[in-house]
Amino acid sequence: MAKKESGSSYSFFDQEMAKQSMAKLEMGNHLRQAEERGELELVYQPQVDCLRGEIVGAEALLRWNHTTKGYVSPAEFIPLAEELGLIVAIGEWVLRGACRQMKAWHSVMSEPLTIAVNISVKQLNDDRFVEKLVHILEETGLEAKYLEIEITENVAMQEAQIGTLLKLRSLGVSISVDDFGTHYSSLSYLKRFPVTKIKLDQSFVRGVQTDIKDRAMIKAIISVAKAFQLQVIAEGVETEEQTGFLVSNGCSHVQGFYFFRPMKAEQFTEVTQEELCVKLAFLRSSS
Ligand code: C2E
Ligand code: MG
Ligand code: MG
Ligand code: MG
């Protein structure tokens, strides 16, 4: 509580707090029904292999089109969904939709892509998570080797989740650490958890042209990935320079606005090889 300077400032503060918690309550109630109302949607961001010049996968990202507020950012509603315990149901909806979509794409694509799905630690804590995931794979017909779950380092991530992750690995599901390098425990995390891929956080990529420390972080993380025999992908790649730096330092898998923004499923199949070649042309001319 803020220091009580005068009666009036205190009540102003109180009113603000009350207003905020009312808004949150309202938002939460609305979120509870978002799925039924058809307000949730998945968009897909292509993941690119710069050396092969191909799209190799997609990350599914959740969107909420609120009836009155319009588009609400996942940065806002995912924490709320976690707090209210809605993330387990919403996460299941996401997983099912993403697997079903990728399975549908497999029937029209020559090279099968992988689908990456963000999973909250609250979902991993659900005793029935593995069971539900197995059911979704069966129901959608997607092979486990094409599914990758993205988890973030989290204090709530305890030894209990190691068992869950090992079960997923034995099914053939890949496990990627999202936003890698932004938390304190990054290295010990790699030792403790059975992960297969590191996602280099966009905050480091952003500084490629301006910050010597960000460049050092990127190089260090890439060599950590190599040492642990993990795959590495960079996220938030917005420029040619960033791409060039990443590729020349051994990170050829990237995801970001420079290549493609997250898009609706219908658009995804319209992305052409030519578009990608244009984006990557500079790599050939500089080597
Ligand atoms: P994330 O998993 O790290 O996803 C990457 C975020 O960076 C996405 O934001 C994406 O749209 C954005 N991004 C991609 N390329 C670029 C770029 O070049 N520049 C910039 N500035 N941003 C880029 P988005 O979709 O707003 O999602 C934010 C976060 O919300 C995600 O971060 C993830 O932690 C969470 N999230 C999204 N969908 C889900 C979901 O289905 N389940 C769970 N549990 N979390 C989700
Ligand atoms: Mg992610
Ligand atoms: Mg991330
Ligand atoms: Mg994130």
CSV table of C-alpha atoms and ligand atoms in Angstrom, one decimal:
chain,number,residue,atom,x,y,z
A,1,MET,CA,0.0,0.0,0.0
A,2,ALA,CA,1.2,3.5,-0.8
A,3,LYS,CA,2.0,5.8,2.1
A,4,LYS,CA,-1.1,7.6,3.3
A,5,GLU,CA,-0.2,11.3,2.8
A,6,SER,CA,-3.7,12.7,2.9
A,7,GLY,CA,-7.2,11.3,2.9
A,8,SER,CA,-7.9,12.4,-0.7
A,9,SER,CA,-4.9,10.9,-2.4
A,10,TYR,CA,-5.5,7.6,-0.5
A,11,SER,CA,-9.1,7.4,-1.8
A,12,PHE,CA,-8.0,8.3,-5.3
A,13,PHE,CA,-5.5,5.4,-5.1
A,14,ASP,CA,-8.1,3.1,-3.7
A,15,GLN,CA,-10.6,4.0,-6.4
A,16,GLU,CA,-8.0,3.4,-9.1
A,17,MET,CA,-7.3,-0.1,-7.7
A,18,ALA,CA,-10.9,-0.9,-7.5
A,19,LYS,CA,-11.4,0.2,-11.1
A,20,GLN,CA,-8.5,-1.9,-12.2
A,21,SER,CA,-9.7,-5.0,-10.5
A,22,MET,CA,-13.2,-4.5,-11.8
A,23,ALA,CA,-11.8,-4.2,-15.4
A,24,LYS,CA,-9.8,-7.3,-14.8
A,25,LEU,CA,-12.8,-9.2,-13.5
A,26,GLU,CA,-14.8,-8.2,-16.5
A,27,MET,CA,-12.1,-9.1,-18.9
A,28,GLY,CA,-11.8,-12.5,-17.1
A,29,ASN,CA,-15.5,-13.2,-17.4
A,30,HIS,CA,-15.3,-12.3,-21.1
A,31,LEU,CA,-12.3,-14.5,-21.6
A,32,ARG,CA,-14.1,-17.4,-20.0
A,33,GLN,CA,-16.6,-17.3,-22.9
A,34,ALA,CA,-14.2,-16.3,-25.7
A,35,GLU,CA,-13.8,-19.7,-27.1
A,36,GLU,CA,-17.6,-20.4,-27.2
A,37,ARG,CA,-18.2,-17.1,-28.9
A,38,GLY,CA,-15.6,-17.9,-31.5
A,39,GLU,CA,-13.4,-15.0,-30.6
A,40,LEU,CA,-10.2,-17.1,-30.4
A,41,GLU,CA,-8.1,-17.6,-33.5
A,42,LEU,CA,-4.7,-19.1,-34.3
A,43,VAL,CA,-2.3,-17.4,-36.5
A,44,TYR,CA,0.9,-18.9,-37.8
A,45,GLN,CA,4.4,-17.5,-38.2
A,46,PRO,CA,6.7,-19.3,-40.6
A,47,GLN,CA,10.1,-20.6,-39.4
A,48,VAL,CA,12.8,-20.4,-42.0
A,49,ASP,CA,16.0,-22.3,-42.7
A,50,CYS,CA,18.2,-19.7,-44.4
A,51,LEU,CA,20.7,-22.1,-45.8
A,52,ARG,CA,18.2,-24.4,-47.4
A,53,GLY,CA,16.1,-21.4,-48.4
A,54,GLU,CA,12.9,-23.1,-47.1
A,55,ILE,CA,10.2,-22.8,-44.6
A,56,VAL,CA,10.7,-25.6,-42.2
A,57,GLY,CA,8.0,-25.0,-39.6
A,58,ALA,CA,5.4,-22.7,-38.1
A,59,GLU,CA,4.7,-21.3,-34.6
A,60,ALA,CA,1.1,-21.2,-33.7
A,61,LEU,CA,0.2,-17.9,-31.9
A,62,LEU,CA,-3.1,-17.2,-30.2
A,63,ARG,CA,-5.3,-14.2,-31.0
A,64,TRP,CA,-8.3,-12.9,-29.1
A,65,ASN,CA,-10.7,-10.7,-31.0
A,66,HIS,CA,-12.7,-9.2,-28.1
A,67,THR,CA,-16.3,-8.1,-29.1
A,68,THR,CA,-15.9,-4.6,-27.9
A,69,LYS,CA,-12.2,-4.0,-27.2
A,70,GLY,CA,-11.1,-5.5,-30.5
A,71,TYR,CA,-7.8,-7.2,-30.6
A,72,VAL,CA,-6.3,-8.0,-27.2
A,73,SER,CA,-2.6,-8.8,-27.0
A,74,PRO,CA,-1.6,-12.3,-25.7
A,75,ALA,CA,0.9,-10.5,-23.4
A,76,GLU,CA,-2.2,-9.2,-21.7
A,77,PHE,CA,-4.7,-12.1,-21.8
A,78,ILE,CA,-2.3,-15.2,-21.4
A,79,PRO,CA,-1.2,-14.1,-17.9
A,80,LEU,CA,-4.9,-13.5,-17.0
A,81,ALA,CA,-5.9,-16.9,-18.4
A,82,GLU,CA,-3.1,-18.4,-16.3
A,83,GLU,CA,-4.2,-16.6,-13.2
A,84,LEU,CA,-7.9,-17.6,-13.6
A,85,GLY,CA,-7.0,-21.2,-14.4
A,86,LEU,CA,-8.5,-20.9,-17.9
A,87,ILE,CA,-5.2,-21.6,-19.6
A,88,VAL,CA,-5.6,-25.4,-19.3
A,89,ALA,CA,-8.8,-25.4,-21.4
A,90,ILE,CA,-7.6,-22.6,-23.8
A,91,GLY,CA,-4.2,-24.4,-24.2
A,92,GLU,CA,-6.0,-27.6,-25.1
A,93,TRP,CA,-8.0,-25.7,-27.8
A,94,VAL,CA,-4.8,-24.2,-29.1
A,95,LEU,CA,-3.0,-27.6,-29.2
A,96,ARG,CA,-5.9,-29.3,-31.0
A,97,GLY,CA,-6.3,-26.5,-33.6
A,98,ALA,CA,-2.6,-26.3,-34.3
A,99,CYS,CA,-2.2,-30.0,-34.8
A,100,ARG,CA,-5.3,-30.3,-36.9
A,101,GLN,CA,-4.1,-27.4,-39.1
A,102,MET,CA,-0.6,-28.8,-39.6
A,103,LYS,CA,-2.0,-32.3,-40.4
A,104,ALA,CA,-4.2,-30.6,-43.1
A,105,TRP,CA,-1.2,-28.8,-44.5
A,106,HIS,CA,0.8,-32.1,-44.6
A,107,SER,CA,-1.7,-33.4,-47.1
A,108,VAL,CA,-1.0,-30.6,-49.5
A,109,MET,CA,2.8,-30.0,-48.9
A,110,SER,CA,5.7,-31.9,-50.4
A,111,GLU,CA,7.9,-31.5,-47.3
A,112,PRO,CA,6.1,-31.9,-44.0
A,113,LEU,CA,6.6,-28.9,-41.7
A,114,THR,CA,6.8,-28.9,-37.9
A,115,ILE,CA,4.3,-27.0,-35.7
A,116,ALA,CA,5.5,-25.2,-32.6
A,117,VAL,CA,2.9,-24.6,-29.8
A,118,ASN,CA,3.4,-22.4,-26.7
A,119,ILE,CA,2.6,-24.3,-23.5
A,120,SER,CA,2.1,-22.6,-20.2
A,121,VAL,CA,3.7,-24.1,-17.1
A,122,LYS,CA,0.2,-24.4,-15.7
A,123,GLN,CA,-0.6,-26.9,-18.5
A,124,LEU,CA,2.5,-28.9,-17.7
A,125,ASN,CA,1.4,-29.1,-14.1
A,126,ASP,CA,-1.9,-30.6,-15.1
A,127,ASP,CA,-1.7,-34.3,-14.3
A,128,ARG,CA,-3.6,-35.2,-17.5
A,129,PHE,CA,-1.5,-33.1,-19.9
A,130,VAL,CA,0.4,-36.0,-21.5
A,131,GLU,CA,-2.8,-38.0,-21.8
A,132,LYS,CA,-4.7,-35.1,-23.5
A,133,LEU,CA,-1.8,-34.5,-25.8
A,134,VAL,CA,-1.7,-38.2,-26.9
A,135,HIS,CA,-5.4,-38.0,-27.5
A,136,ILE,CA,-5.1,-34.9,-29.6
A,137,LEU,CA,-2.3,-36.5,-31.7
A,138,GLU,CA,-4.6,-39.6,-32.3
A,139,GLU,CA,-7.6,-37.5,-33.0
A,140,THR,CA,-5.9,-35.2,-35.5
A,141,GLY,CA,-3.6,-37.8,-37.0
A,142,LEU,CA,-0.5,-35.6,-36.7
A,143,GLU,CA,2.7,-37.6,-36.1
A,144,ALA,CA,4.4,-36.7,-32.8
A,145,LYS,CA,7.7,-35.9,-34.5
A,146,TYR,CA,6.1,-32.9,-36.2
A,147,LEU,CA,5.0,-31.4,-32.9
A,148,GLU,CA,7.2,-29.1,-30.9
A,149,ILE,CA,6.1,-27.6,-27.6
A,150,GLU,CA,7.6,-24.3,-26.5
A,151,ILE,CA,8.1,-23.7,-22.8
A,152,THR,CA,9.6,-20.7,-21.0
A,153,GLU,CA,12.0,-20.9,-18.1
A,154,ASN,CA,9.9,-20.4,-15.1
A,155,VAL,CA,10.3,-20.6,-11.3
A,156,ALA,CA,7.2,-22.8,-11.2
A,157,MET,CA,9.2,-25.2,-13.4
A,158,GLN,CA,10.2,-27.9,-11.0
A,159,GLU,CA,11.6,-31.4,-11.0
A,160,ALA,CA,8.0,-32.7,-11.3
A,161,GLN,CA,7.9,-31.5,-14.8
A,162,ILE,CA,11.0,-33.4,-15.8
A,163,GLY,CA,8.9,-36.6,-15.8
A,164,THR,CA,6.3,-35.0,-18.0
A,165,LEU,CA,8.9,-33.7,-20.5
A,166,LEU,CA,10.6,-37.1,-20.6
A,167,LYS,CA,7.3,-38.7,-21.5
A,168,LEU,CA,6.7,-36.2,-24.3
A,169,ARG,CA,10.3,-36.9,-25.6
A,170,SER,CA,9.6,-40.6,-25.6
A,171,LEU,CA,6.5,-40.0,-27.7
A,172,GLY,CA,8.7,-38.2,-30.2
A,173,VAL,CA,7.6,-34.6,-29.4
A,174,SER,CA,10.3,-32.0,-29.4
A,175,ILE,CA,10.8,-29.5,-26.6
A,176,SER,CA,12.0,-26.0,-27.2
A,177,VAL,CA,13.0,-23.3,-24.6
A,178,ASP,CA,11.4,-20.0,-25.5
A,179,ASP,CA,12.9,-16.6,-24.8
A,180,PHE,CA,16.2,-18.3,-24.0
A,181,GLY,CA,18.8,-16.2,-22.1
A,182,THR,CA,16.4,-13.8,-20.5
A,183,HIS,CA,16.2,-15.6,-17.1
A,184,TYR,CA,18.8,-16.3,-14.5
A,185,SER,CA,18.8,-20.1,-14.6
A,186,SER,CA,19.3,-20.6,-18.3
A,187,LEU,CA,22.3,-22.9,-18.2
A,188,SER,CA,21.3,-25.1,-15.4
A,189,TYR,CA,17.9,-25.4,-17.0
A,190,LEU,CA,19.5,-27.0,-20.1
A,191,LYS,CA,21.3,-29.5,-17.8
A,192,ARG,CA,18.1,-30.4,-15.9
A,193,PHE,CA,15.5,-30.5,-18.6
A,194,PRO,CA,15.3,-32.8,-21.6
A,195,VAL,CA,15.0,-30.1,-24.2
A,196,THR,CA,15.8,-30.3,-27.9
A,197,LYS,CA,16.0,-26.7,-29.1
A,198,ILE,CA,16.8,-23.2,-27.9
A,199,LYS,CA,14.9,-20.1,-29.1
A,200,LEU,CA,17.3,-17.2,-28.9
A,201,ASP,CA,15.2,-14.3,-27.5
A,202,GLN,CA,14.3,-11.4,-29.7
A,203,SER,CA,15.7,-8.9,-27.2
A,204,PHE,CA,19.3,-10.0,-28.2
A,205,VAL,CA,18.5,-10.0,-31.9
A,206,ARG,CA,17.2,-6.4,-31.6
A,207,GLY,CA,20.7,-5.2,-30.6
A,208,VAL,CA,22.7,-6.9,-33.3
A,209,GLN,CA,23.6,-3.7,-35.1
A,210,THR,CA,24.0,-1.5,-32.0
A,211,ASP,CA,25.0,-3.5,-29.0
A,212,ILE,CA,28.3,-5.3,-28.7
A,213,LYS,CA,27.0,-7.2,-25.7
A,214,ASP,CA,23.9,-8.4,-27.6
A,215,ARG,CA,26.2,-9.7,-30.3
A,216,ALA,CA,28.3,-11.5,-27.6
A,217,MET,CA,25.2,-13.0,-26.1
A,218,ILE,CA,24.1,-14.4,-29.4
A,219,LYS,CA,27.4,-15.9,-30.1
A,220,ALA,CA,27.6,-17.4,-26.6
A,221,ILE,CA,24.1,-18.9,-26.8
A,222,ILE,CA,24.8,-20.4,-30.2
A,223,SER,CA,27.9,-22.1,-28.9
A,224,VAL,CA,26.0,-23.3,-25.8
A,225,ALA,CA,23.4,-24.8,-28.2
A,226,LYS,CA,26.2,-26.6,-30.1
A,227,ALA,CA,27.9,-27.8,-26.9
A,228,PHE,CA,24.6,-29.3,-25.7
A,229,GLN,CA,23.9,-30.6,-29.2
A,230,LEU,CA,20.7,-28.7,-29.4
A,231,GLN,CA,19.1,-27.0,-32.3
A,232,VAL,CA,18.8,-23.2,-32.2
A,233,ILE,CA,16.4,-20.7,-33.8
A,234,ALA,CA,16.4,-16.9,-33.5
A,235,GLU,CA,13.2,-15.1,-33.0
A,236,GLY,CA,12.3,-11.5,-33.7
A,237,VAL,CA,14.5,-11.2,-36.8
A,238,GLU,CA,13.5,-7.9,-38.5
A,239,THR,CA,16.4,-7.0,-40.8
A,240,GLU,CA,18.8,-8.3,-43.4
A,241,GLU,CA,21.7,-7.3,-41.1
A,242,GLN,CA,20.4,-9.4,-38.2
A,243,THR,CA,19.8,-12.3,-40.6
A,244,GLY,CA,23.3,-12.0,-42.0
A,245,PHE,CA,24.9,-11.9,-38.5
A,246,LEU,CA,22.9,-14.9,-37.3
A,247,VAL,CA,23.6,-17.0,-40.3
A,248,SER,CA,27.4,-16.2,-40.3
A,249,ASN,CA,27.5,-17.1,-36.7
A,250,GLY,CA,26.0,-20.5,-37.2
A,251,CYS,CA,22.3,-19.9,-36.5
A,252,SER,CA,20.6,-20.6,-39.8
A,253,HIS,CA,17.0,-21.1,-38.5
A,254,VAL,CA,15.1,-17.8,-37.9
A,255,GLN,CA,11.7,-16.5,-37.4
A,256,GLY,CA,10.7,-12.8,-37.6
A,257,PHE,CA,9.0,-9.9,-39.3
A,258,TYR,CA,11.8,-9.6,-41.9
A,259,PHE,CA,10.6,-12.9,-43.4
A,260,PHE,CA,7.0,-13.2,-42.4
A,261,ARG,CA,4.6,-11.9,-39.8
A,262,PRO,CA,2.2,-14.3,-38.1
A,263,MET,CA,-0.6,-14.9,-40.5
A,264,LYS,CA,-4.0,-16.5,-40.9
A,265,ALA,CA,-4.1,-20.2,-41.9
A,266,GLU,CA,-5.5,-19.3,-45.4
A,267,GLN,CA,-2.5,-17.0,-46.1
A,268,PHE,CA,0.0,-19.5,-45.0
A,269,THR,CA,-0.5,-21.7,-48.0
A,270,GLU,CA,-0.1,-18.8,-50.3
A,271,VAL,CA,3.4,-18.0,-49.2
A,272,THR,CA,5.7,-18.7,-52.2
A,273,GLN,CA,9.2,-20.0,-52.5
A,274,GLU,CA,10.0,-16.9,-54.6
A,275,GLU,CA,9.1,-14.5,-51.8
A,276,LEU,CA,11.6,-16.3,-49.5
A,277,CYS,CA,14.3,-16.3,-52.2
A,278,VAL,CA,14.0,-12.6,-52.6
A,279,LYS,CA,14.5,-12.1,-48.8
A,280,LEU,CA,17.6,-14.4,-48.9
A,281,ALA,CA,19.2,-13.1,-52.1
A,282,PHE,CA,21.6,-10.9,-50.1
A,283,LEU,CA,23.2,-14.0,-48.5
A,284,ARG,CA,24.3,-15.3,-51.9
A,285,SER,CA,25.6,-11.9,-53.1
A,286,SER,CA,27.6,-11.3,-50.0
A,287,SER,CA,29.4,-14.7,-50.0
B,1,C2E,P1,6.6,-16.0,-27.9
B,1,C2E,O1,6.2,-17.4,-27.9
B,1,C2E,O2,8.0,-15.6,-27.6
B,1,C2E,O3,6.2,-15.5,-29.4
B,1,C2E,C1,6.9,-14.6,-30.2
B,1,C2E,C2,6.2,-13.2,-30.2
B,1,C2E,O4,7.0,-12.3,-31.0
B,1,C2E,C3,4.9,-13.2,-30.9
B,1,C2E,O5,4.1,-12.2,-30.2
B,1,C2E,C4,5.2,-12.8,-32.3
B,1,C2E,O6,4.1,-12.2,-33.0
B,1,C2E,C5,6.3,-11.8,-32.0
B,1,C2E,N1,7.2,-11.6,-33.2
B,1,C2E,C6,7.5,-12.5,-34.1
B,1,C2E,N2,8.4,-12.0,-35.0
B,1,C2E,C7,8.7,-10.7,-34.5
B,1,C2E,C8,9.6,-9.7,-35.0
B,1,C2E,O7,10.3,-9.8,-36.0
B,1,C2E,N3,9.5,-8.5,-34.2
B,1,C2E,C9,8.8,-8.4,-33.1
B,1,C2E,N4,8.8,-7.2,-32.5
B,1,C2E,N5,7.9,-9.3,-32.7
B,1,C2E,C10,7.9,-10.5,-33.4
B,1,C2E,P2,2.6,-12.5,-29.8
B,1,C2E,O8,1.9,-13.3,-30.8
B,1,C2E,O9,2.0,-11.2,-29.4
B,1,C2E,O10,2.7,-13.4,-28.5
B,1,C2E,C11,3.3,-12.9,-27.3
B,1,C2E,C12,3.6,-14.1,-26.3
B,1,C2E,O11,2.3,-14.6,-25.9
B,1,C2E,C13,4.3,-15.3,-26.9
B,1,C2E,O12,5.7,-15.0,-27.0
B,1,C2E,C14,3.9,-16.4,-26.0
B,1,C2E,O13,4.7,-16.3,-24.8
B,1,C2E,C15,2.5,-15.9,-25.6
B,1,C2E,N6,1.5,-16.8,-26.4
B,1,C2E,C16,1.0,-16.6,-27.6
B,1,C2E,N7,0.2,-17.6,-28.0
B,1,C2E,C17,0.1,-18.4,-27.0
B,1,C2E,C18,-0.5,-19.7,-26.7
B,1,C2E,O14,-1.2,-20.2,-27.6
B,1,C2E,N8,-0.3,-20.3,-25.5
B,1,C2E,C19,0.5,-19.7,-24.5
B,1,C2E,N9,0.6,-20.3,-23.4
B,1,C2E,N10,1.2,-18.6,-24.7
B,1,C2E,C20,1.0,-17.9,-25.9
B,2,MG,MG,6.9,-19.1,-28.5
B,3,MG,MG,9.8,-16.0,-27.5
B,4,MG,MG,7.6,-14.8,-24.8
